[in-house]
XYZ file of C-alpha atoms in Angstrom:
109
model
C -10.149 -6.097 -10.219
C -12.389 -8.425 -8.202
C -13.794 -11.561 -9.843
C -17.546 -11.954 -9.699
C -19.555 -15.174 -9.505
C -20.918 -14.449 -13.001
C -17.329 -14.197 -14.390
C -16.339 -17.445 -12.714
C -19.389 -19.260 -14.296
C -18.974 -17.814 -17.820
C -15.176 -17.499 -18.088
C -13.858 -19.180 -21.285
C -10.257 -20.111 -21.773
C -8.199 -20.694 -24.907
C -7.042 -24.095 -25.781
C -3.595 -25.279 -24.859
C -0.999 -24.738 -27.596
C -0.861 -27.415 -30.255
C 1.293 -30.336 -29.083
C 0.702 -29.509 -25.368
C -1.791 -31.065 -22.998
C -3.647 -28.487 -21.016
C -5.885 -28.755 -17.984
C -8.742 -31.228 -18.067
C -11.733 -29.045 -18.980
C -14.428 -30.627 -16.858
C -12.250 -30.504 -13.709
C -11.548 -26.754 -14.253
C -15.200 -26.031 -14.956
C -16.328 -27.883 -11.835
C -13.806 -25.952 -9.706
C -14.893 -22.634 -11.151
C -18.526 -23.520 -10.291
C -17.328 -23.949 -6.701
C -15.547 -20.569 -6.939
C -18.820 -19.047 -8.153
C -20.755 -20.674 -5.304
C -18.195 -19.369 -2.813
C -18.591 -15.847 -4.168
C -22.340 -16.209 -3.893
C -21.931 -17.362 -0.279
C -23.032 -20.946 -0.917
C -19.582 -22.679 -0.567
C -16.561 -22.050 1.507
C -13.355 -22.267 -0.627
C -10.429 -20.513 0.932
C -7.585 -18.633 -0.641
C -5.441 -21.656 0.222
C -7.852 -23.974 -1.540
C -7.567 -21.979 -4.749
C -3.822 -21.602 -4.435
C -3.218 -25.388 -3.953
C -5.726 -26.693 -6.547
C -4.291 -29.155 -9.051
C -5.914 -30.268 -12.241
C -5.357 -33.412 -14.167
C -4.064 -33.181 -17.758
C -6.437 -33.362 -20.592
C -6.895 -36.780 -22.262
C -4.366 -37.542 -24.964
C -6.877 -36.903 -27.773
C -7.771 -33.386 -26.381
C -5.809 -30.241 -25.936
C -7.630 -28.901 -22.814
C -7.500 -25.414 -21.392
C -4.337 -23.349 -21.568
C -2.663 -23.697 -18.137
C -1.233 -20.187 -18.209
C -4.671 -18.638 -18.809
C -6.316 -20.730 -16.081
C -3.527 -19.989 -13.618
C -3.789 -16.236 -14.246
C -7.485 -16.269 -13.634
C -7.072 -18.285 -10.424
C -4.533 -15.662 -9.185
C -7.374 -13.076 -9.602
C -9.741 -15.373 -7.754
C -7.166 -15.645 -4.888
C -6.995 -11.851 -4.678
C -10.788 -11.534 -4.622
C -11.182 -14.163 -1.859
C -8.323 -12.582 0.116
C -10.138 -9.201 -0.093
C -13.407 -10.789 1.030
C -11.770 -12.547 3.990
C -10.123 -9.384 5.440
C -11.912 -8.102 8.476
C -12.039 -4.398 9.415
C -12.448 -5.210 13.108
C -8.840 -4.603 13.919
C -6.415 -1.652 13.508
C -3.146 -2.035 11.624
C -0.666 0.668 12.526
C 0.899 2.406 9.560
C 4.589 1.894 8.965
C 7.005 4.610 10.130
C 7.704 7.055 7.372
C 10.863 6.061 5.576
C 12.930 5.471 8.702
C 15.188 3.107 6.814
C 16.171 5.796 4.298
C 16.711 8.747 6.647
C 20.163 10.273 6.499
C 21.968 10.875 9.767
C 21.893 14.437 11.129
C 25.652 14.416 11.500
C 28.502 12.511 9.880
C 31.761 11.271 11.221
C 34.780 12.103 9.121
């Protein structure tokens, strides 16, 4: 399901598990604002930018955002951006129908 700019701006994440340091919240929030701006057409993040982003750990006194939840959301963002960047100006030929699973017409014994 595509991610919208509104979802990127308003997304809330659970805190990291107790005893674990999650992602630094302001860094994630700032990046998600860039994602929203990109979806609005005001920024130019690429799928690669989203895939390669790295966040600092939360300060020792804070738990930060749960890394698994943030990473899952960013995978959805990658899919959305990949869908937006695909052009329909070219033709992709469909694959041959199951040629790799056809049985031979005759068998040697």
